[in-house]
Every structure is written in C-alpha cells, then in structure tokens.
mmCIF file of C-alpha atoms in Angstrom:
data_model
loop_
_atom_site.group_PDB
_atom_site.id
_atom_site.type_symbol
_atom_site.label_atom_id
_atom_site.label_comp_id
_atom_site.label_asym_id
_atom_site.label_seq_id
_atom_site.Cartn_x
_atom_site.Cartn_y
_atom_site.Cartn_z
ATOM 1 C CA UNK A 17 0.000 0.000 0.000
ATOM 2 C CA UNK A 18 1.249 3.423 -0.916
ATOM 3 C CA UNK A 19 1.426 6.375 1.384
ATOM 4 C CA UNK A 20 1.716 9.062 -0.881
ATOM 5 C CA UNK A 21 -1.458 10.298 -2.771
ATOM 6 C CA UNK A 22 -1.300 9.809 -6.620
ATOM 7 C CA UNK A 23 -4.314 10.184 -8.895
ATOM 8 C CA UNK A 24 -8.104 10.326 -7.469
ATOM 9 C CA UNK A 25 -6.713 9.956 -3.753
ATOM 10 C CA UNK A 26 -5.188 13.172 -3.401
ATOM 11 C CA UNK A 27 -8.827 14.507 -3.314
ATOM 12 C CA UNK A 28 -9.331 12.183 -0.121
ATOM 13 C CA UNK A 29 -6.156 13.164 1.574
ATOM 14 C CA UNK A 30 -7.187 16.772 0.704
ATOM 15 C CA UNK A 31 -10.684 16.496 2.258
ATOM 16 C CA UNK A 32 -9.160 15.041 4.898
ATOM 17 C CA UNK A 33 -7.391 17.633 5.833
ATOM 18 C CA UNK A 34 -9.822 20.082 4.662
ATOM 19 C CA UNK A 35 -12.364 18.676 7.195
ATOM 20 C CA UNK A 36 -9.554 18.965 9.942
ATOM 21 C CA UNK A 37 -9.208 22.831 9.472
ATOM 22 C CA UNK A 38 -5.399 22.308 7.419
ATOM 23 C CA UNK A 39 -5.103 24.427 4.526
ATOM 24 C CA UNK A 40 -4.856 22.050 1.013
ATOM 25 C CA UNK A 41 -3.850 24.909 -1.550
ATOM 26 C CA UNK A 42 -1.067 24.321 -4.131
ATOM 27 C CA UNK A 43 2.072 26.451 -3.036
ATOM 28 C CA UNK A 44 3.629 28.609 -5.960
ATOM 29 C CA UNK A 45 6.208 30.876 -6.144
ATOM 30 C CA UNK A 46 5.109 34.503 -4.726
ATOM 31 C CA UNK A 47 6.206 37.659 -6.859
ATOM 32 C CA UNK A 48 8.602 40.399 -5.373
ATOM 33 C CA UNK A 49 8.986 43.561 -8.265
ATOM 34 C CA UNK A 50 10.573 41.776 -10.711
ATOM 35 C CA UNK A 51 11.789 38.448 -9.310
ATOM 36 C CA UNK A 52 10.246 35.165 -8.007
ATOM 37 C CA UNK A 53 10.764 34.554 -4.125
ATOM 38 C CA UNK A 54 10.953 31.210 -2.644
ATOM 39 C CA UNK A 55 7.657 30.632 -0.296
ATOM 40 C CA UNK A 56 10.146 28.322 1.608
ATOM 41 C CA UNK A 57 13.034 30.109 2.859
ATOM 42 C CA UNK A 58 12.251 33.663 1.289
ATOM 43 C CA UNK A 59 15.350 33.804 -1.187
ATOM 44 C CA UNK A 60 14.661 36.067 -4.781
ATOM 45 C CA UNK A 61 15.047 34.177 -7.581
ATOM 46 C CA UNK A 62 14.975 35.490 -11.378
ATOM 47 C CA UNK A 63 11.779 34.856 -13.343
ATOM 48 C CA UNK A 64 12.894 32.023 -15.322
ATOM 49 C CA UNK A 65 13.791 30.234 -11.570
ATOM 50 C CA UNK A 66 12.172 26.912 -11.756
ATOM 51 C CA UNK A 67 14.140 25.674 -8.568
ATOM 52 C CA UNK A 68 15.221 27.402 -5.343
ATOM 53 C CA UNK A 69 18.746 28.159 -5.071
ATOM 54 C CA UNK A 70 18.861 28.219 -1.480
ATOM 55 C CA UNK A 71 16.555 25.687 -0.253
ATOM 56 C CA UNK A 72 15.936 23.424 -3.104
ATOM 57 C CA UNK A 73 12.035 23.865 -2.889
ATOM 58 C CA UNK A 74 10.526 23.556 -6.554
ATOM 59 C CA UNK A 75 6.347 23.925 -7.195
#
C-alpha cells in the first residue's frame, strides 16, 4: 500500500485535511517587483527560476 497520494486519492487526503481545518492549496512561487521569491526560505530568484537556489524547494 502506498502512502503518498497519486491520482483520485489526493482529493481524499485533501478532504481530509480540509475537514480537519489544514489548509490544502497548491504552493507557488510569490512575486517580489521583478523576481520570483521562494515561499520556503524567502530567497529572490529570477523569473525564469524553476528551482530554489537556497533551499531546493521547486512547485
């Protein structure tokens, strides 16, 4: 049995958590002027970023 969601079940995990007050939203990069910022760790990235240099996060 698998414990990560694929497919169809990540809409049961995510009501699952959804019915326990967590917050299911995707996380994407946030916008600062003219660069993208990591919602991780905070560090500016330029817009063609499609990794973290800092932290390693990726969307």
């Amino acid at each position: 049995m698998a414990s990560a969601p694929t497919g169809n079940d990540e809409s049961v995990f995510d009501q699952f958590l959804t019915d326990r007050g967590h917050e299911t939203e995707r996380v994407d990069w946030e916008q600062e002027y003219n660069k993208k910022q990591c919602p991780e760790c905070g560090g500016l990235h330029e817009m063609a970023a499609t990794e973290c240099g800092v932290c390693g996060w990726n969307p």
